[in-house]
Amino acid sequence: MQKHLALKTAYLLALALFFQTSFVQQSFAQKKSQEKPSSAPAAQSAQAPATSPLSQEYIVQNLRAFTKLYGYVRYFHPSDEATRVDWNKFAIYGVNKVKNAPNQEALKTTLEELFLPIAPTLQILKKGEKPKTDAVPGNIAQHQVVSWQHKGMGLGVVQNQYTMYKSIRLNRDNVEPSNNAETFGTILQTIGYNSTRATLDLENLRGKQIKMTGALKVFSPNNNGTGHLWLRVDKSKGRGFFDNMQDRPAKTNQWAEYSIIGTVDSAARGISFGPMLIGKGNVFADDIRLFTRTSSLEEWKPFVIENGSFEQYQQQEEKTNFSGWSSRDTAYTFTPRTEAYHGATSILIKDKSQKPVIFRGELFSSRPQTSETLLKELGNGVYCALPVALYAADSLSATLGSSTQSTAAFSQLITELSTIKSDSASIEQEATRLANVVMAWNVLQHSYPYFDVIGTNWNDVLTNTLAKTLQITSGEEFAKVMRSQLTEKLRDGHADYSYYPRQMLYLPIKAQMVEGQLVVIASQDSALKRGDVLQMIDGKDVKTLVAEEEALISGTPQWKRSQAPWKMLYGTNGEALIRINRGGEEMNVRAMRLFGKRVEEYPAFKQIRGIGKTDAVWYVDLSQIELKEFSSKLSEFAEAKGLIFDLRGYPNSNHNILSYLTDTPLRSAQWNIPQILYPDQERIAGYDTTGRWTLFPMGPRMKGKIIFLTGGGAISYAETVMGIVEHYKLGEIVGETTAGANGNVNSMKLLGNTSIRWTGMKVLKHDGSQHHLVGIKPTVPAVRTIKGVQEGRDEVLEKALSLIP
């Protein structure tokens, strides 16, 4: 279940108030943190010698202190200044400032210089110091209390108006998230479809590899718009190859060339392609070209398209028509520009700015106590007193708790941050990598809903990830650190760190771990056959590769086992040298990697037993079949002796099929979005439990025996479906346990064109028991064998068939 750009909070200026918040009755001796005690070495001393080089341990402790304070202020200090800071830039700026603080006093001073301009009411303390307390304002009736409310985490994450994760400040103006994540502007050409291009052109492309290239340049003031090329192949039934650079968007404000490589299906009925802007901003595009070749052994040959450099156009009233191209979105403009990459002109795709929707309200009824302040340990003997609720004179015009001095310091900070180019920050730079750790660890620390069941000491994760990050020197090494030291520790099948420095190609096969071996289940490469056991890939032992990949994948053992084959079959080289065992004989073969070629073992549906209508047993692959295809066969399915639904993969938006299996309404499992007021997930206010599905019965009712196949590759949406099957006993469940990770994904864009994702809500089974790491267990266990694969059999499917008399 996943819906996905950035939530922007507006602000009102109020009169400068020279008061601070009262301190909650809480002493150092009484304080009990909900954090588990770290097993990492503590800072040896609050006073590191200023004249000797700092140890890595001391540097890590400095960075820990900055990291923790970054999260406290970003997500919980309710000042107006905190909503005006570019927190991506501030992360880079801060790690550089704090890293080499030589002693406790220097660390305290540096943290004050960094954070007090943003949070004027914050206090940085050394151990033993008591925070100052101030009386509430005398004219309290003229003031309102401002504080944060988080439903899940909607601050700083990828967001649109459909997301269920939100963050707001009470008694302040908030900006309703726009639909940036699903809004895009594009201009396109088509080949085939019996329209724009002759059928002969499409015929010349069918069955061949195709490459699209183009130049893009992006200007997005708020870093929430990205540039893309896209190319889609449509078949008469379903979609073929598709790539829109979603995993590697253009973000730089310098011209750069980009490419897409794919294959045109032999049954293609049309091809569409063009440049695109996702979100808000400006994307310049130029020099769009297509190339084709029969195989990877050939050179690319140009395939002529019309007006690829956008030189021919006509102005008609307020619209520009580019010869050969068409545009279909009224929320974007398409205009010629002389700022060209090739030739005289380029095209500028730009969003039509619209007024943001402003609202005041609440996400839920709970809120912090008036003027509530928390005492938090940061590290290296430094603490903070953090106010999470502040009085504000709403009708006046200055920021919360600010002074002339803090306002001047904030202006200076903004000036210094303006010199940092975060949109082009390189992951090859240490400060960028450290900043990503700061941002990723914090969003999870304050919102990840499963710390109570995964058994991970998240404070140790911070220490270890920072230490490993200081030891490596490249973005590729850092990606492994983030996956092995951070996301893997979440034990969350949704969790991952995304980093794509180069275009990745994929072997056109389907492979699975069977009896501890990587076995080809289906292949579209003539060099590899069903039943081949893969032993070496490009000189590397397959078992070693699988183990290395599983160490980077987050989630249960069954999920790791299902995903490792997919991950390790990717590569940047077109040709792969593979050692296989085929029927007891070892041999070397060469196979070609392609771009994103999906291979299926079975068709979407087929009759697998019986002759007559009432004697038929149908196999239905829920990862492939469309709801309209299922509907077209309703009369046959309803009278069949048995239906075997394969849900070992991810459903194809077809969960309403369950409505034909019931006489009573069905509800999905319990979805719980945490309602967060305080840092470190202390005192969770409650859970939003809305949004559950209700499926009503539909006819005709399926009369035959119902069986579902499932396994470790079934995750999220698949587990929502299987949870309904399990609770309402809609059929037998054959196979292996599902992945054990359900709930809508949340995600955050990080620096260097990277991102992190995780499960943002807590899902419980219908009876309130734990689903995470448990999953849906089969009622009839079954596994595949190598012998069965080699003989063209599927023991899981055979076990299901044996249950139908």
PDB file of N, CA, C and O in Angstrom, residues 459-517:
ATOM      1  N   ASN A 459      19.926   3.951  19.018  1.00  0.00           N
ATOM      2  CA  ASN A 459      21.042   4.827  19.360  1.00  0.00           C
ATOM      3  C   ASN A 459      22.366   4.208  18.943  1.00  0.00           C
ATOM      4  O   ASN A 459      23.263   4.898  18.458  1.00  0.00           O
ATOM      5  N   ASP A 460      22.491   2.898  19.104  1.00  0.00           N
ATOM      6  CA  ASP A 460      23.688   2.227  18.604  1.00  0.00           C
ATOM      7  C   ASP A 460      23.778   2.329  17.086  1.00  0.00           C
ATOM      8  O   ASP A 460      24.864   2.457  16.513  1.00  0.00           O
ATOM      9  N   VAL A 461      22.635   2.262  16.421  1.00  0.00           N
ATOM     10  CA  VAL A 461      22.616   2.388  14.960  1.00  0.00           C
ATOM     11  C   VAL A 461      23.201   3.727  14.541  1.00  0.00           C
ATOM     12  O   VAL A 461      23.993   3.799  13.588  1.00  0.00           O
ATOM     13  N   LEU A 462      22.846   4.793  15.244  1.00  0.00           N
ATOM     14  CA  LEU A 462      23.394   6.117  14.917  1.00  0.00           C
ATOM     15  C   LEU A 462      24.904   6.122  15.084  1.00  0.00           C
ATOM     16  O   LEU A 462      25.641   6.571  14.199  1.00  0.00           O
ATOM     17  N   THR A 463      25.365   5.637  16.217  1.00  0.00           N
ATOM     18  CA  THR A 463      26.809   5.625  16.478  1.00  0.00           C
ATOM     19  C   THR A 463      27.552   4.827  15.413  1.00  0.00           C
ATOM     20  O   THR A 463      28.547   5.284  14.846  1.00  0.00           O
ATOM     21  N   ASN A 464      27.065   3.635  15.114  1.00  0.00           N
ATOM     22  CA  ASN A 464      27.759   2.765  14.164  1.00  0.00           C
ATOM     23  C   ASN A 464      27.715   3.322  12.749  1.00  0.00           C
ATOM     24  O   ASN A 464      28.697   3.220  11.996  1.00  0.00           O
ATOM     25  N   THR A 465      26.573   3.901  12.352  1.00  0.00           N
ATOM     26  CA  THR A 465      26.464   4.437  10.997  1.00  0.00           C
ATOM     27  C   THR A 465      27.374   5.640  10.814  1.00  0.00           C
ATOM     28  O   THR A 465      28.030   5.789   9.774  1.00  0.00           O
ATOM     29  N   LEU A 466      27.434   6.514  11.807  1.00  0.00           N
ATOM     30  CA  LEU A 466      28.346   7.654  11.724  1.00  0.00           C
ATOM     31  C   LEU A 466      29.794   7.180  11.657  1.00  0.00           C
ATOM     32  O   LEU A 466      30.591   7.687  10.844  1.00  0.00           O
ATOM     33  N   ALA A 467      30.149   6.211  12.506  1.00  0.00           N
ATOM     34  CA  ALA A 467      31.529   5.721  12.522  1.00  0.00           C
ATOM     35  C   ALA A 467      31.911   5.106  11.179  1.00  0.00           C
ATOM     36  O   ALA A 467      32.993   5.382  10.638  1.00  0.00           O
ATOM     37  N   LYS A 468      31.028   4.275  10.609  1.00  0.00           N
ATOM     38  CA  LYS A 468      31.310   3.662   9.309  1.00  0.00           C
ATOM     39  C   LYS A 468      31.390   4.709   8.208  1.00  0.00           C
ATOM     40  O   LYS A 468      32.201   4.606   7.284  1.00  0.00           O
ATOM     41  N   THR A 469      30.549   5.723   8.296  1.00  0.00           N
ATOM     42  CA  THR A 469      30.539   6.775   7.273  1.00  0.00           C
ATOM     43  C   THR A 469      31.847   7.542   7.275  1.00  0.00           C
ATOM     44  O   THR A 469      32.349   7.950   6.215  1.00  0.00           O
ATOM     45  N   LEU A 470      32.424   7.738   8.435  1.00  0.00           N
ATOM     46  CA  LEU A 470      33.703   8.435   8.521  1.00  0.00           C
ATOM     47  C   LEU A 470      34.850   7.604   7.945  1.00  0.00           C
ATOM     48  O   LEU A 470      35.910   8.144   7.617  1.00  0.00           O
ATOM     49  N   GLN A 471      34.646   6.303   7.810  1.00  0.00           N
ATOM     50  CA  GLN A 471      35.716   5.416   7.360  1.00  0.00           C
ATOM     51  C   GLN A 471      35.732   5.190   5.856  1.00  0.00           C
ATOM     52  O   GLN A 471      36.725   4.687   5.318  1.00  0.00           O
ATOM     53  N   ILE A 472      34.628   5.521   5.160  1.00  0.00           N
ATOM     54  CA  ILE A 472      34.569   5.227   3.731  1.00  0.00           C
ATOM     55  C   ILE A 472      34.770   6.516   2.924  1.00  0.00           C
ATOM     56  O   ILE A 472      34.719   7.628   3.457  1.00  0.00           O
ATOM     57  N   THR A 473      34.992   6.346   1.615  1.00  0.00           N
ATOM     58  CA  THR A 473      35.370   7.497   0.799  1.00  0.00           C
ATOM     59  C   THR A 473      34.558   7.659  -0.474  1.00  0.00           C
ATOM     60  O   THR A 473      34.854   8.537  -1.275  1.00  0.00           O
ATOM     61  N   SER A 474      33.540   6.825  -0.688  1.00  0.00           N
ATOM     62  CA  SER A 474      32.791   6.926  -1.947  1.00  0.00           C
ATOM     63  C   SER A 474      31.303   6.764  -1.710  1.00  0.00           C
ATOM     64  O   SER A 474      30.871   6.195  -0.701  1.00  0.00           O
ATOM     65  N   GLY A 475      30.526   7.265  -2.661  1.00  0.00           N
ATOM     66  CA  GLY A 475      29.083   7.139  -2.582  1.00  0.00           C
ATOM     67  C   GLY A 475      28.621   5.700  -2.644  1.00  0.00           C
ATOM     68  O   GLY A 475      27.646   5.313  -1.997  1.00  0.00           O
ATOM     69  N   GLU A 476      29.326   4.871  -3.421  1.00  0.00           N
ATOM     70  CA  GLU A 476      28.946   3.467  -3.541  1.00  0.00           C
ATOM     71  C   GLU A 476      29.167   2.726  -2.225  1.00  0.00           C
ATOM     72  O   GLU A 476      28.332   1.923  -1.794  1.00  0.00           O
ATOM     73  N   GLU A 477      30.290   3.016  -1.558  1.00  0.00           N
ATOM     74  CA  GLU A 477      30.529   2.423  -0.241  1.00  0.00           C
ATOM     75  C   GLU A 477      29.490   2.921   0.764  1.00  0.00           C
ATOM     76  O   GLU A 477      29.011   2.176   1.618  1.00  0.00           O
ATOM     77  N   PHE A 478      29.143   4.204   0.655  1.00  0.00           N
ATOM     78  CA  PHE A 478      28.173   4.780   1.586  1.00  0.00           C
ATOM     79  C   PHE A 478      26.807   4.127   1.435  1.00  0.00           C
ATOM     80  O   PHE A 478      26.093   3.913   2.426  1.00  0.00           O
ATOM     81  N   ALA A 479      26.424   3.812   0.206  1.00  0.00           N
ATOM     82  CA  ALA A 479      25.142   3.141  -0.002  1.00  0.00           C
ATOM     83  C   ALA A 479      25.105   1.823   0.751  1.00  0.00           C
ATOM     84  O   ALA A 479      24.082   1.462   1.354  1.00  0.00           O
ATOM     85  N   LYS A 480      26.220   1.098   0.755  1.00  0.00           N
ATOM     86  CA  LYS A 480      26.271  -0.157   1.499  1.00  0.00           C
ATOM     87  C   LYS A 480      26.210   0.088   3.004  1.00  0.00           C
ATOM     88  O   LYS A 480      25.584  -0.674   3.750  1.00  0.00           O
ATOM     89  N   VAL A 481      26.839   1.157   3.462  1.00  0.00           N
ATOM     90  CA  VAL A 481      26.769   1.509   4.884  1.00  0.00           C
ATOM     91  C   VAL A 481      25.334   1.832   5.281  1.00  0.00           C
ATOM     92  O   VAL A 481      24.822   1.344   6.297  1.00  0.00           O
ATOM     93  N   MET A 482      24.666   2.637   4.478  1.00  0.00           N
ATOM     94  CA  MET A 482      23.293   3.023   4.806  1.00  0.00           C
ATOM     95  C   MET A 482      22.360   1.821   4.803  1.00  0.00           C
ATOM     96  O   MET A 482      21.447   1.725   5.632  1.00  0.00           O
ATOM     97  N   ARG A 483      22.590   0.903   3.891  1.00  0.00           N
ATOM     98  CA  ARG A 483      21.717  -0.269   3.819  1.00  0.00           C
ATOM     99  C   ARG A 483      22.037  -1.274   4.919  1.00  0.00           C
ATOM    100  O   ARG A 483      21.129  -1.815   5.553  1.00  0.00           O
ATOM    101  N   SER A 484      23.329  -1.515   5.160  1.00  0.00           N
ATOM    102  CA  SER A 484      23.696  -2.551   6.135  1.00  0.00           C
ATOM    103  C   SER A 484      23.615  -2.056   7.571  1.00  0.00           C
ATOM    104  O   SER A 484      23.253  -2.823   8.476  1.00  0.00           O
ATOM    105  N   GLN A 485      23.950  -0.787   7.803  1.00  0.00           N
ATOM    106  CA  GLN A 485      24.010  -0.272   9.171  1.00  0.00           C
ATOM    107  C   GLN A 485      22.737   0.435   9.612  1.00  0.00           C
ATOM    108  O   GLN A 485      22.494   0.559  10.812  1.00  0.00           O
ATOM    109  N   LEU A 486      21.923   0.913   8.655  1.00  0.00           N
ATOM    110  CA  LEU A 486      20.751   1.699   9.033  1.00  0.00           C
ATOM    111  C   LEU A 486      19.448   1.027   8.617  1.00  0.00           C
ATOM    112  O   LEU A 486      18.706   0.537   9.458  1.00  0.00           O
ATOM    113  N   THR A 487      19.158   0.941   7.327  1.00  0.00           N
ATOM    114  CA  THR A 487      17.846   0.410   6.926  1.00  0.00           C
ATOM    115  C   THR A 487      17.695  -1.071   7.265  1.00  0.00           C
ATOM    116  O   THR A 487      16.608  -1.513   7.633  1.00  0.00           O
ATOM    117  N   GLU A 488      18.764  -1.856   7.169  1.00  0.00           N
ATOM    118  CA  GLU A 488      18.644  -3.283   7.490  1.00  0.00           C
ATOM    119  C   GLU A 488      18.253  -3.480   8.949  1.00  0.00           C
ATOM    120  O   GLU A 488      17.527  -4.429   9.287  1.00  0.00           O
ATOM    121  N   LYS A 489      18.700  -2.566   9.807  1.00  0.00           N
ATOM    122  CA  LYS A 489      18.421  -2.695  11.240  1.00  0.00           C
ATOM    123  C   LYS A 489      16.962  -2.399  11.574  1.00  0.00           C
ATOM    124  O   LYS A 489      16.503  -2.694  12.680  1.00  0.00           O
ATOM    125  N   LEU A 490      16.219  -1.834  10.636  1.00  0.00           N
ATOM    126  CA  LEU A 490      14.795  -1.608  10.859  1.00  0.00           C
ATOM    127  C   LEU A 490      13.993  -2.898  10.777  1.00  0.00           C
ATOM    128  O   LEU A 490      12.834  -2.942  11.206  1.00  0.00           O
ATOM    129  N   ARG A 491      14.550  -3.911  10.174  1.00  0.00           N
ATOM    130  CA  ARG A 491      13.855  -5.198   9.966  1.00  0.00           C
ATOM    131  C   ARG A 491      12.488  -4.944   9.323  1.00  0.00           C
ATOM    132  O   ARG A 491      11.461  -5.424   9.776  1.00  0.00           O
ATOM    133  N   ASP A 492      12.521  -4.186   8.245  1.00  0.00           N
ATOM    134  CA  ASP A 492      11.311  -3.697   7.582  1.00  0.00           C
ATOM    135  C   ASP A 492      11.446  -3.953   6.092  1.00  0.00           C
ATOM    136  O   ASP A 492      12.309  -3.364   5.432  1.00  0.00           O
ATOM    137  N   GLY A 493      10.609  -4.824   5.555  1.00  0.00           N
ATOM    138  CA  GLY A 493      10.692  -5.153   4.140  1.00  0.00           C
ATOM    139  C   GLY A 493      10.508  -3.972   3.204  1.00  0.00           C
ATOM    140  O   GLY A 493      10.938  -4.019   2.051  1.00  0.00           O
ATOM    141  N   HIS A 494       9.870  -2.902   3.685  1.00  0.00           N
ATOM    142  CA  HIS A 494       9.720  -1.696   2.863  1.00  0.00           C
ATOM    143  C   HIS A 494      10.969  -0.823   2.877  1.00  0.00           C
ATOM    144  O   HIS A 494      11.130   0.038   2.012  1.00  0.00           O
ATOM    145  N   ALA A 495      11.808  -0.989   3.883  1.00  0.00           N
ATOM    146  CA  ALA A 495      12.898  -0.049   4.106  1.00  0.00           C
ATOM    147  C   ALA A 495      14.037  -0.277   3.127  1.00  0.00           C
ATOM    148  O   ALA A 495      14.445  -1.408   2.874  1.00  0.00           O
ATOM    149  N   ASP A 496      14.560   0.813   2.600  1.00  0.00           N
ATOM    150  CA  ASP A 496      15.730   0.728   1.728  1.00  0.00           C
ATOM    151  C   ASP A 496      16.299   2.124   1.528  1.00  0.00           C
ATOM    152  O   ASP A 496      15.611   3.134   1.709  1.00  0.00           O
ATOM    153  N   TYR A 497      17.554   2.153   1.160  1.00  0.00           N
ATOM    154  CA  TYR A 497      18.239   3.388   0.767  1.00  0.00           C
ATOM    155  C   TYR A 497      18.521   3.280  -0.717  1.00  0.00           C
ATOM    156  O   TYR A 497      19.125   2.294  -1.172  1.00  0.00           O
ATOM    157  N   SER A 498      18.078   4.249  -1.493  1.00  0.00           N
ATOM    158  CA  SER A 498      18.179   4.185  -2.953  1.00  0.00           C
ATOM    159  C   SER A 498      19.330   5.047  -3.445  1.00  0.00           C
ATOM    160  O   SER A 498      19.425   6.229  -3.093  1.00  0.00           O
ATOM    161  N   TYR A 499      20.165   4.457  -4.259  1.00  0.00           N
ATOM    162  CA  TYR A 499      21.327   5.146  -4.831  1.00  0.00           C
ATOM    163  C   TYR A 499      21.599   4.526  -6.188  1.00  0.00           C
ATOM    164  O   TYR A 499      21.903   3.332  -6.277  1.00  0.00           O
ATOM    165  N   TYR A 500      21.436   5.311  -7.251  1.00  0.00           N
ATOM    166  CA  TYR A 500      21.598   4.789  -8.610  1.00  0.00           C
ATOM    167  C   TYR A 500      22.574   5.680  -9.378  1.00  0.00           C
ATOM    168  O   TYR A 500      22.175   6.585 -10.107  1.00  0.00           O
ATOM    169  N   PRO A 501      23.888   5.450  -9.220  1.00  0.00           N
ATOM    170  CA  PRO A 501      24.854   6.303  -9.909  1.00  0.00           C
ATOM    171  C   PRO A 501      24.927   6.046 -11.397  1.00  0.00           C
ATOM    172  O   PRO A 501      25.353   6.900 -12.163  1.00  0.00           O
ATOM    173  N   ARG A 502      24.505   4.844 -11.822  1.00  0.00           N
ATOM    174  CA  ARG A 502      24.583   4.487 -13.240  1.00  0.00           C
ATOM    175  C   ARG A 502      23.321   3.748 -13.639  1.00  0.00           C
ATOM    176  O   ARG A 502      22.622   3.180 -12.797  1.00  0.00           O
ATOM    177  N   GLN A 503      23.047   3.764 -14.912  1.00  0.00           N
ATOM    178  CA  GLN A 503      21.891   3.035 -15.409  1.00  0.00           C
ATOM    179  C   GLN A 503      22.107   1.534 -15.216  1.00  0.00           C
ATOM    180  O   GLN A 503      23.117   0.976 -15.600  1.00  0.00           O
ATOM    181  N   MET A 504      21.133   0.888 -14.587  1.00  0.00           N
ATOM    182  CA  MET A 504      21.249  -0.528 -14.267  1.00  0.00           C
ATOM    183  C   MET A 504      20.482  -1.368 -15.287  1.00  0.00           C
ATOM    184  O   MET A 504      19.381  -1.015 -15.697  1.00  0.00           O
ATOM    185  N   LEU A 505      21.110  -2.470 -15.679  1.00  0.00           N
ATOM    186  CA  LEU A 505      20.510  -3.410 -16.618  1.00  0.00           C
ATOM    187  C   LEU A 505      20.179  -4.703 -15.875  1.00  0.00           C
ATOM    188  O   LEU A 505      20.715  -4.974 -14.795  1.00  0.00           O
ATOM    189  N   TYR A 506      19.332  -5.512 -16.470  1.00  0.00           N
ATOM    190  CA  TYR A 506      18.824  -6.671 -15.748  1.00  0.00           C
ATOM    191  C   TYR A 506      18.790  -7.893 -16.663  1.00  0.00           C
ATOM    192  O   TYR A 506      18.378  -7.814 -17.819  1.00  0.00           O
ATOM    193  N   LEU A 507      19.257  -9.014 -16.135  1.00  0.00           N
ATOM    194  CA  LEU A 507      19.192 -10.258 -16.913  1.00  0.00           C
ATOM    195  C   LEU A 507      17.728 -10.651 -17.116  1.00  0.00           C
ATOM    196  O   LEU A 507      16.961 -10.694 -16.152  1.00  0.00           O
ATOM    197  N   PRO A 508      17.326 -10.943 -18.349  1.00  0.00           N
ATOM    198  CA  PRO A 508      15.910 -11.242 -18.634  1.00  0.00           C
ATOM    199  C   PRO A 508      15.517 -12.652 -18.232  1.00  0.00           C
ATOM    200  O   PRO A 508      15.151 -13.482 -19.061  1.00  0.00           O
ATOM    201  N   ILE A 509      15.650 -12.916 -16.940  1.00  0.00           N
ATOM    202  CA  ILE A 509      15.267 -14.218 -16.420  1.00  0.00           C
ATOM    203  C   ILE A 509      14.509 -14.014 -15.113  1.00  0.00           C
ATOM    204  O   ILE A 509      14.514 -12.925 -14.541  1.00  0.00           O
ATOM    205  N   LYS A 510      13.846 -15.058 -14.678  1.00  0.00           N
ATOM    206  CA  LYS A 510      13.278 -15.089 -13.338  1.00  0.00           C
ATOM    207  C   LYS A 510      14.012 -16.179 -12.585  1.00  0.00           C
ATOM    208  O   LYS A 510      14.066 -17.328 -13.025  1.00  0.00           O
ATOM    209  N   ALA A 511      14.638 -15.805 -11.465  1.00  0.00           N
ATOM    210  CA  ALA A 511      15.419 -16.762 -10.687  1.00  0.00           C
ATOM    211  C   ALA A 511      14.956 -16.735  -9.238  1.00  0.00           C
ATOM    212  O   ALA A 511      14.563 -15.683  -8.721  1.00  0.00           O
ATOM    213  N   GLN A 512      15.003 -17.861  -8.585  1.00  0.00           N
ATOM    214  CA  GLN A 512      14.590 -17.971  -7.187  1.00  0.00           C
ATOM    215  C   GLN A 512      15.577 -18.837  -6.421  1.00  0.00           C
ATOM    216  O   GLN A 512      16.267 -19.680  -6.996  1.00  0.00           O
ATOM    217  N   MET A 513      15.621 -18.602  -5.109  1.00  0.00           N
ATOM    218  CA  MET A 513      16.386 -19.474  -4.235  1.00  0.00           C
ATOM    219  C   MET A 513      15.554 -20.726  -3.967  1.00  0.00           C
ATOM    220  O   MET A 513      14.458 -20.650  -3.406  1.00  0.00           O
ATOM    221  N   VAL A 514      16.064 -21.859  -4.398  1.00  0.00           N
ATOM    222  CA  VAL A 514      15.396 -23.150  -4.209  1.00  0.00           C
ATOM    223  C   VAL A 514      16.409 -24.109  -3.596  1.00  0.00           C
ATOM    224  O   VAL A 514      17.476 -24.319  -4.167  1.00  0.00           O
ATOM    225  N   GLU A 515      16.081 -24.629  -2.439  1.00  0.00           N
ATOM    226  CA  GLU A 515      16.970 -25.550  -1.725  1.00  0.00           C
ATOM    227  C   GLU A 515      18.381 -24.964  -1.587  1.00  0.00           C
ATOM    228  O   GLU A 515      19.389 -25.653  -1.752  1.00  0.00           O
ATOM    229  N   GLY A 516      18.446 -23.651  -1.299  1.00  0.00           N
ATOM    230  CA  GLY A 516      19.735 -23.003  -1.074  1.00  0.00           C
ATOM    231  C   GLY A 516      20.521 -22.693  -2.323  1.00  0.00           C
ATOM    232  O   GLY A 516      21.667 -22.224  -2.243  1.00  0.00           O
ATOM    233  N   GLN A 517      19.949 -22.922  -3.512  1.00  0.00           N
ATOM    234  CA  GLN A 517      20.615 -22.649  -4.785  1.00  0.00           C
ATOM    235  C   GLN A 517      19.811 -21.615  -5.568  1.00  0.00           C
ATOM    236  O   GLN A 517      18.583 -21.540  -5.440  1.00  0.00           O
TER     237      GLN A 517
END
